[in-house]
Amino acid sequence: MTNLVKDEENPEMRKKRIRMKPKKPLRDVKDSDYRESESLFACNKCGKKYLTREALMVHLSCHLTNAPRECRCRFCFENFPTQFHLRDHIKKRHSDEIKKEEEERLTAKPVQVWQCKFCSKTFTLRSSYRKHLEIHTMGKDRICDVCGKGFRQMSNLKEHLKIHSDEKMYKCTIADCNRAYKQKTALKFHLKCHSDDKPFPCEYCGKHFKDKSYLKVS
C-alpha cells in the first residue's frame, strides 16, 4: 500500500487514473474477489489488473450471475453495471459485429406475413397460417385468402370468391330487366321477384312468401 499512497500524492498519476464508479454499490462483490498486486488491484477470477479499487469493482460486476439482463452484452454475454458501460464496451469491442448487423438489415429481403382475420395473429409460413385458420373455421379447410372465410367444398369457395370480384357474370334473363349479380345464388333469389309463386306459408297467419328467408322474425 506504500506505493499507492505515493501515487495519490502525485498529481500526474491522478490524471492518468480512470475512475469508473458504478451508480449503485456492488454489494454482491466480496473482498476475496480482488487483491493488491504491485500497486494494482487484480481480479481473483480472471487476473485483470486496475489502477483503482473503483475500476476493479466495476469490472467485477461482469462476473456476477445476477446482473441485470438489460446490461448484458448480446455478443459475448459479459455483464455490466450500467447501460453506459455496456454501450461503451460494444462500441470498442464489437464494432465489426455492429457493422455486420447493419449490412444484413439493409440487404435483408422483406418477409411476407399472413395475418389471421379472426384474431390478428401473424405467420411467416402460409402452411402454418392455413393450419391456424382451422381453429376458427371448424374443419372448413378451403380458406378464402381475401377474407379468411372457410368452406368444406372447393366449389363453394370458388363461388364465394366471386364476391370479391367486380365482375357480375350472372344476368337476369327476364325482358327489360338489366340486373346482374356476382353469384348464382343471388341471381336465383332475384328471379323470384318476377314470379307469382309463393310456396312458403307462415304457420301463424297463413300468409305466403316467395322465399323462406321472409319467414324469419327479426
PDB file of C-alpha atoms in Angstrom:
ATOM      1  CA  MET A   1       0.000   0.000   0.000  1.00  0.00           C
ATOM      2  CA  THR A   2       3.039   2.341   0.310  1.00  0.00           C
ATOM      3  CA  ASN A   3       3.263   2.810  -3.447  1.00  0.00           C
ATOM      4  CA  LEU A   4      -0.441   3.572  -3.634  1.00  0.00           C
ATOM      5  CA  VAL A   5      -0.128   6.349  -1.065  1.00  0.00           C
ATOM      6  CA  LYS A   6       2.726   7.881  -3.031  1.00  0.00           C
ATOM      7  CA  ASP A   7       0.688   7.690  -6.207  1.00  0.00           C
ATOM      8  CA  GLU A   8      -2.187   9.527  -4.541  1.00  0.00           C
ATOM      9  CA  GLU A   9       0.205  12.358  -3.680  1.00  0.00           C
ATOM     10  CA  ASN A  10       1.403  12.604  -7.303  1.00  0.00           C
ATOM     11  CA  PRO A  11      -0.952  14.846  -9.388  1.00  0.00           C
ATOM     12  CA  GLU A  12       0.298  13.395 -12.666  1.00  0.00           C
ATOM     13  CA  MET A  13      -0.610   9.871 -11.600  1.00  0.00           C
ATOM     14  CA  ARG A  14      -4.085  11.000 -10.554  1.00  0.00           C
ATOM     15  CA  LYS A  15      -4.697  12.424 -14.055  1.00  0.00           C
ATOM     16  CA  LYS A  16      -3.772   9.112 -15.657  1.00  0.00           C
ATOM     17  CA  ARG A  17      -6.164   7.124 -13.497  1.00  0.00           C
ATOM     18  CA  ILE A  18      -9.517   6.133 -14.948  1.00  0.00           C
ATOM     19  CA  ARG A  19     -12.155   6.304 -12.271  1.00  0.00           C
ATOM     20  CA  MET A  20     -15.250   4.272 -13.150  1.00  0.00           C
ATOM     21  CA  LYS A  21     -17.770   4.404 -10.335  1.00  0.00           C
ATOM     22  CA  PRO A  22     -20.975   2.365 -10.620  1.00  0.00           C
ATOM     23  CA  LYS A  23     -24.264   4.150  -9.926  1.00  0.00           C
ATOM     24  CA  LYS A  24     -25.074   1.668  -7.142  1.00  0.00           C
ATOM     25  CA  PRO A  25     -22.728  -0.124  -4.693  1.00  0.00           C
ATOM     26  CA  LEU A  26     -21.933  -3.677  -5.760  1.00  0.00           C
ATOM     27  CA  ARG A  27     -22.869  -5.391  -2.501  1.00  0.00           C
ATOM     28  CA  ASP A  28     -22.566  -8.815  -4.092  1.00  0.00           C
ATOM     29  CA  VAL A  29     -18.804  -8.388  -4.605  1.00  0.00           C
ATOM     30  CA  LYS A  30     -16.754  -9.882  -1.779  1.00  0.00           C
ATOM     31  CA  ASP A  31     -13.338  -8.752  -0.541  1.00  0.00           C
ATOM     32  CA  SER A  32     -11.938 -12.134  -1.551  1.00  0.00           C
ATOM     33  CA  ASP A  33     -12.691 -11.358  -5.194  1.00  0.00           C
ATOM     34  CA  TYR A  34      -9.807  -8.933  -5.516  1.00  0.00           C
ATOM     35  CA  ARG A  35      -6.231  -8.476  -4.279  1.00  0.00           C
ATOM     36  CA  GLU A  36      -3.493  -5.847  -4.412  1.00  0.00           C
ATOM     37  CA  SER A  37      -0.529  -6.751  -6.622  1.00  0.00           C
ATOM     38  CA  GLU A  38       2.369  -4.397  -7.407  1.00  0.00           C
ATOM     39  CA  SER A  39       0.310  -1.286  -6.677  1.00  0.00           C
ATOM     40  CA  LEU A  40      -2.507  -2.598  -8.917  1.00  0.00           C
ATOM     41  CA  PHE A  41      -5.856  -4.083  -7.996  1.00  0.00           C
ATOM     42  CA  ALA A  42      -6.118  -7.523  -9.611  1.00  0.00           C
ATOM     43  CA  CYS A  43      -9.233  -9.615 -10.169  1.00  0.00           C
ATOM     44  CA  ASN A  44      -9.025 -13.030  -8.496  1.00  0.00           C
ATOM     45  CA  LYS A  45     -11.371 -14.506 -11.096  1.00  0.00           C
ATOM     46  CA  CYS A  46      -9.650 -13.597 -14.370  1.00  0.00           C
ATOM     47  CA  GLY A  47      -6.397 -11.833 -13.376  1.00  0.00           C
ATOM     48  CA  LYS A  48      -7.144  -8.441 -14.943  1.00  0.00           C
ATOM     49  CA  LYS A  49      -5.459  -5.518 -13.135  1.00  0.00           C
ATOM     50  CA  TYR A  50      -6.706  -1.985 -12.460  1.00  0.00           C
ATOM     51  CA  LEU A  51      -5.167   1.163 -11.016  1.00  0.00           C
ATOM     52  CA  THR A  52      -8.040   1.854  -8.625  1.00  0.00           C
ATOM     53  CA  ARG A  53     -10.317  -0.225  -6.456  1.00  0.00           C
ATOM     54  CA  GLU A  54     -13.343   1.526  -8.009  1.00  0.00           C
ATOM     55  CA  ALA A  55     -12.340   0.413 -11.505  1.00  0.00           C
ATOM     56  CA  LEU A  56     -11.903  -3.138 -10.276  1.00  0.00           C
ATOM     57  CA  MET A  57     -15.327  -3.079  -8.606  1.00  0.00           C
ATOM     58  CA  VAL A  58     -16.918  -2.089 -11.912  1.00  0.00           C
ATOM     59  CA  HIS A  59     -15.075  -4.924 -13.652  1.00  0.00           C
ATOM     60  CA  LEU A  60     -16.172  -7.483 -11.042  1.00  0.00           C
ATOM     61  CA  SER A  61     -19.798  -6.893 -11.997  1.00  0.00           C
ATOM     62  CA  CYS A  62     -19.164  -8.853 -15.194  1.00  0.00           C
ATOM     63  CA  HIS A  63     -18.693 -11.970 -13.054  1.00  0.00           C
ATOM     64  CA  LEU A  64     -21.981 -11.580 -11.166  1.00  0.00           C
ATOM     65  CA  THR A  65     -24.610 -14.143 -12.113  1.00  0.00           C
ATOM     66  CA  ASN A  66     -27.470 -11.880 -11.006  1.00  0.00           C
ATOM     67  CA  ALA A  67     -26.518  -8.898 -13.177  1.00  0.00           C
ATOM     68  CA  PRO A  68     -29.466  -7.195 -14.937  1.00  0.00           C
ATOM     69  CA  ARG A  69     -30.285  -8.822 -18.284  1.00  0.00           C
ATOM     70  CA  GLU A  70     -30.604  -5.401 -19.934  1.00  0.00           C
ATOM     71  CA  CYS A  71     -26.933  -4.694 -19.114  1.00  0.00           C
ATOM     72  CA  ARG A  72     -25.611  -7.898 -20.674  1.00  0.00           C
ATOM     73  CA  CYS A  73     -23.701  -7.807 -23.953  1.00  0.00           C
ATOM     74  CA  ARG A  74     -25.610  -9.674 -26.662  1.00  0.00           C
ATOM     75  CA  PHE A  75     -22.367 -10.649 -28.408  1.00  0.00           C
ATOM     76  CA  CYS A  76     -20.145 -12.009 -25.636  1.00  0.00           C
ATOM     77  CA  PHE A  77     -22.690 -12.110 -22.754  1.00  0.00           C
ATOM     78  CA  GLU A  78     -20.439 -10.090 -20.440  1.00  0.00           C
ATOM     79  CA  ASN A  79     -22.355  -8.209 -17.729  1.00  0.00           C
ATOM     80  CA  PHE A  80     -22.079  -4.506 -16.900  1.00  0.00           C
ATOM     81  CA  PRO A  81     -23.394  -2.374 -14.028  1.00  0.00           C
ATOM     82  CA  THR A  82     -24.960   0.300 -16.262  1.00  0.00           C
ATOM     83  CA  GLN A  83     -26.130   0.850 -19.839  1.00  0.00           C
ATOM     84  CA  PHE A  84     -23.363   3.427 -20.244  1.00  0.00           C
ATOM     85  CA  HIS A  85     -20.655   0.840 -19.614  1.00  0.00           C
ATOM     86  CA  LEU A  86     -22.431  -1.666 -21.864  1.00  0.00           C
ATOM     87  CA  ARG A  87     -22.651   0.763 -24.799  1.00  0.00           C
ATOM     88  CA  ASP A  88     -19.010   1.750 -24.357  1.00  0.00           C
ATOM     89  CA  HIS A  89     -17.998  -1.930 -24.339  1.00  0.00           C
ATOM     90  CA  ILE A  90     -19.951  -2.734 -27.527  1.00  0.00           C
ATOM     91  CA  LYS A  91     -18.543   0.304 -29.318  1.00  0.00           C
ATOM     92  CA  LYS A  92     -14.951  -0.642 -28.500  1.00  0.00           C
ATOM     93  CA  ARG A  93     -15.041  -4.444 -28.674  1.00  0.00           C
ATOM     94  CA  HIS A  94     -17.809  -5.315 -31.147  1.00  0.00           C
ATOM     95  CA  SER A  95     -17.692  -2.638 -33.843  1.00  0.00           C
ATOM     96  CA  ASP A  96     -17.292  -5.309 -36.547  1.00  0.00           C
ATOM     97  CA  GLU A  97     -20.358  -7.207 -35.335  1.00  0.00           C
ATOM     98  CA  ILE A  98     -22.422  -3.997 -35.291  1.00  0.00           C
ATOM     99  CA  LYS A  99     -21.343  -3.188 -38.846  1.00  0.00           C
ATOM    100  CA  LYS A 100     -22.283  -6.696 -39.992  1.00  0.00           C
ATOM    101  CA  GLU A 101     -25.700  -6.431 -38.348  1.00  0.00           C
ATOM    102  CA  GLU A 102     -26.385  -3.155 -40.143  1.00  0.00           C
ATOM    103  CA  GLU A 103     -25.340  -4.619 -43.505  1.00  0.00           C
ATOM    104  CA  GLU A 104     -27.634  -7.612 -43.001  1.00  0.00           C
ATOM    105  CA  ARG A 105     -30.515  -5.329 -42.038  1.00  0.00           C
ATOM    106  CA  LEU A 106     -30.108  -3.235 -45.190  1.00  0.00           C
ATOM    107  CA  THR A 107     -29.799  -6.222 -47.537  1.00  0.00           C
ATOM    108  CA  ALA A 108     -32.444  -8.428 -45.929  1.00  0.00           C
ATOM    109  CA  LYS A 109     -35.442  -9.273 -48.082  1.00  0.00           C
ATOM    110  CA  PRO A 110     -38.866  -8.322 -46.694  1.00  0.00           C
ATOM    111  CA  VAL A 111     -40.639 -11.287 -45.124  1.00  0.00           C
ATOM    112  CA  GLN A 112     -44.198 -11.962 -46.258  1.00  0.00           C
ATOM    113  CA  VAL A 113     -46.593 -12.188 -43.353  1.00  0.00           C
ATOM    114  CA  TRP A 114     -50.051 -13.731 -43.233  1.00  0.00           C
ATOM    115  CA  GLN A 115     -52.405 -12.287 -40.617  1.00  0.00           C
ATOM    116  CA  CYS A 116     -55.426 -14.116 -39.242  1.00  0.00           C
ATOM    117  CA  LYS A 117     -58.665 -12.260 -39.996  1.00  0.00           C
ATOM    118  CA  PHE A 118     -60.226 -13.516 -36.785  1.00  0.00           C
ATOM    119  CA  CYS A 119     -57.605 -12.972 -34.058  1.00  0.00           C
ATOM    120  CA  SER A 120     -54.898 -10.895 -35.850  1.00  0.00           C
ATOM    121  CA  LYS A 121     -52.184 -13.487 -35.150  1.00  0.00           C
ATOM    122  CA  THR A 122     -49.423 -13.389 -37.781  1.00  0.00           C
ATOM    123  CA  PHE A 123     -47.488 -16.153 -39.551  1.00  0.00           C
ATOM    124  CA  THR A 124     -44.451 -16.214 -41.844  1.00  0.00           C
ATOM    125  CA  LEU A 125     -45.417 -19.585 -43.369  1.00  0.00           C
ATOM    126  CA  ARG A 126     -48.593 -19.899 -45.412  1.00  0.00           C
ATOM    127  CA  SER A 127     -48.998 -23.529 -44.346  1.00  0.00           C
ATOM    128  CA  SER A 128     -48.946 -22.506 -40.673  1.00  0.00           C
ATOM    129  CA  TYR A 129     -51.439 -19.749 -41.411  1.00  0.00           C
ATOM    130  CA  ARG A 130     -53.882 -22.163 -43.062  1.00  0.00           C
ATOM    131  CA  LYS A 131     -53.471 -24.687 -40.248  1.00  0.00           C
ATOM    132  CA  HIS A 132     -54.227 -21.986 -37.689  1.00  0.00           C
ATOM    133  CA  LEU A 133     -57.393 -20.930 -39.517  1.00  0.00           C
ATOM    134  CA  GLU A 134     -58.892 -24.364 -38.896  1.00  0.00           C
ATOM    135  CA  ILE A 135     -59.294 -23.312 -35.264  1.00  0.00           C
ATOM    136  CA  HIS A 136     -61.748 -20.638 -36.353  1.00  0.00           C
ATOM    137  CA  THR A 137     -63.376 -22.411 -39.321  1.00  0.00           C
ATOM    138  CA  MET A 138     -64.125 -25.743 -37.566  1.00  0.00           C
ATOM    139  CA  GLY A 139     -62.855 -28.094 -40.272  1.00  0.00           C
ATOM    140  CA  LYS A 140     -63.732 -25.874 -43.226  1.00  0.00           C
ATOM    141  CA  ASP A 141     -60.239 -26.104 -44.662  1.00  0.00           C
ATOM    142  CA  ARG A 142     -60.937 -24.387 -48.001  1.00  0.00           C
ATOM    143  CA  ILE A 143     -59.969 -20.889 -46.932  1.00  0.00           C
ATOM    144  CA  CYS A 144     -60.616 -17.629 -48.764  1.00  0.00           C
ATOM    145  CA  ASP A 145     -57.332 -15.708 -48.995  1.00  0.00           C
ATOM    146  CA  VAL A 146     -59.210 -12.412 -49.116  1.00  0.00           C
ATOM    147  CA  CYS A 147     -61.462 -12.548 -46.044  1.00  0.00           C
ATOM    148  CA  GLY A 148     -60.448 -15.790 -44.295  1.00  0.00           C
ATOM    149  CA  LYS A 149     -63.865 -17.442 -44.547  1.00  0.00           C
ATOM    150  CA  GLY A 150     -63.749 -21.238 -44.685  1.00  0.00           C
ATOM    151  CA  PHE A 151     -65.650 -23.757 -46.800  1.00  0.00           C
ATOM    152  CA  ARG A 152     -65.852 -27.552 -46.863  1.00  0.00           C
ATOM    153  CA  GLN A 153     -66.231 -27.790 -50.642  1.00  0.00           C
ATOM    154  CA  MET A 154     -63.896 -26.235 -53.212  1.00  0.00           C
ATOM    155  CA  SER A 155     -66.893 -25.429 -55.415  1.00  0.00           C
ATOM    156  CA  ASN A 156     -68.365 -23.330 -52.605  1.00  0.00           C
ATOM    157  CA  LEU A 157     -65.081 -21.477 -52.196  1.00  0.00           C
ATOM    158  CA  LYS A 158     -64.924 -20.709 -55.923  1.00  0.00           C
ATOM    159  CA  GLU A 159     -68.469 -19.392 -55.815  1.00  0.00           C
ATOM    160  CA  HIS A 160     -67.642 -17.305 -52.750  1.00  0.00           C
ATOM    161  CA  LEU A 161     -64.574 -15.754 -54.406  1.00  0.00           C
ATOM    162  CA  LYS A 162     -66.854 -14.068 -56.915  1.00  0.00           C
ATOM    163  CA  ILE A 163     -67.991 -11.751 -54.110  1.00  0.00           C
ATOM    164  CA  HIS A 164     -64.534 -10.196 -54.103  1.00  0.00           C
ATOM    165  CA  SER A 165     -64.598  -9.690 -57.875  1.00  0.00           C
ATOM    166  CA  ASP A 166     -66.082  -6.702 -59.702  1.00  0.00           C
ATOM    167  CA  GLU A 167     -67.408  -8.914 -62.493  1.00  0.00           C
ATOM    168  CA  LYS A 168     -71.177  -9.578 -62.491  1.00  0.00           C
ATOM    169  CA  MET A 169     -71.472 -12.568 -64.787  1.00  0.00           C
ATOM    170  CA  TYR A 170     -74.939 -13.729 -63.722  1.00  0.00           C
ATOM    171  CA  LYS A 171     -77.504 -11.611 -65.576  1.00  0.00           C
ATOM    172  CA  CYS A 172     -81.252 -11.689 -65.296  1.00  0.00           C
ATOM    173  CA  THR A 173     -82.894 -13.311 -68.346  1.00  0.00           C
ATOM    174  CA  ILE A 174     -86.239 -11.567 -67.923  1.00  0.00           C
ATOM    175  CA  ALA A 175     -87.002  -8.990 -70.627  1.00  0.00           C
ATOM    176  CA  ASP A 176     -86.454  -5.349 -69.685  1.00  0.00           C
ATOM    177  CA  CYS A 177     -84.546  -6.366 -66.529  1.00  0.00           C
ATOM    178  CA  ASN A 178     -80.903  -5.413 -66.580  1.00  0.00           C
ATOM    179  CA  ARG A 179     -79.961  -6.670 -63.142  1.00  0.00           C
ATOM    180  CA  ALA A 180     -76.736  -8.674 -62.856  1.00  0.00           C
ATOM    181  CA  TYR A 181     -75.069 -10.407 -59.919  1.00  0.00           C
ATOM    182  CA  LYS A 182     -71.705 -11.765 -58.877  1.00  0.00           C
ATOM    183  CA  GLN A 183     -73.098 -15.047 -57.576  1.00  0.00           C
ATOM    184  CA  LYS A 184     -75.511 -17.565 -58.998  1.00  0.00           C
ATOM    185  CA  THR A 185     -77.391 -17.785 -55.703  1.00  0.00           C
ATOM    186  CA  ALA A 186     -78.009 -14.035 -55.775  1.00  0.00           C
ATOM    187  CA  LEU A 187     -79.493 -14.266 -59.272  1.00  0.00           C
ATOM    188  CA  LYS A 188     -81.676 -17.191 -58.225  1.00  0.00           C
ATOM    189  CA  PHE A 189     -83.037 -15.149 -55.330  1.00  0.00           C
ATOM    190  CA  HIS A 190     -83.661 -12.183 -57.634  1.00  0.00           C
ATOM    191  CA  LEU A 191     -85.652 -14.244 -60.180  1.00  0.00           C
ATOM    192  CA  LYS A 192     -88.263 -14.932 -57.524  1.00  0.00           C
ATOM    193  CA  CYS A 193     -89.372 -11.313 -57.725  1.00  0.00           C
ATOM    194  CA  HIS A 194     -90.510 -11.967 -61.312  1.00  0.00           C
ATOM    195  CA  SER A 195     -92.619 -14.939 -60.269  1.00  0.00           C
ATOM    196  CA  ASP A 196     -96.051 -15.022 -58.659  1.00  0.00           C
ATOM    197  CA  ASP A 197     -95.257 -18.306 -56.982  1.00  0.00           C
ATOM    198  CA  LYS A 198     -95.283 -18.060 -53.183  1.00  0.00           C
ATOM    199  CA  PRO A 199     -94.553 -21.560 -51.858  1.00  0.00           C
ATOM    200  CA  PHE A 200     -93.619 -20.596 -48.279  1.00  0.00           C
ATOM    201  CA  PRO A 201     -96.627 -20.067 -45.934  1.00  0.00           C
ATOM    202  CA  CYS A 202     -96.429 -18.588 -42.440  1.00  0.00           C
ATOM    203  CA  GLU A 203     -97.524 -21.107 -39.825  1.00  0.00           C
ATOM    204  CA  TYR A 204     -99.035 -18.355 -37.675  1.00  0.00           C
ATOM    205  CA  CYS A 205    -101.022 -16.177 -40.097  1.00  0.00           C
ATOM    206  CA  GLY A 206    -101.115 -18.296 -43.255  1.00  0.00           C
ATOM    207  CA  LYS A 207     -99.597 -15.602 -45.472  1.00  0.00           C
ATOM    208  CA  HIS A 208     -97.443 -16.901 -48.331  1.00  0.00           C
ATOM    209  CA  PHE A 209     -93.983 -15.690 -49.374  1.00  0.00           C
ATOM    210  CA  LYS A 210     -91.698 -16.173 -52.354  1.00  0.00           C
ATOM    211  CA  ASP A 211     -88.648 -17.071 -50.252  1.00  0.00           C
ATOM    212  CA  LYS A 212     -88.180 -18.904 -46.958  1.00  0.00           C
ATOM    213  CA  SER A 213     -85.982 -16.111 -45.622  1.00  0.00           C
ATOM    214  CA  TYR A 214     -89.034 -13.837 -45.410  1.00  0.00           C
ATOM    215  CA  LEU A 215     -90.484 -16.093 -42.708  1.00  0.00           C
ATOM    216  CA  LYS A 216     -87.703 -15.261 -40.263  1.00  0.00           C
ATOM    217  CA  VAL A 217     -88.685 -12.934 -37.430  1.00  0.00           C
ATOM    218  CA  SER A 218     -86.095 -10.210 -36.802  1.00  0.00           C
TER     219      SER A 218
END
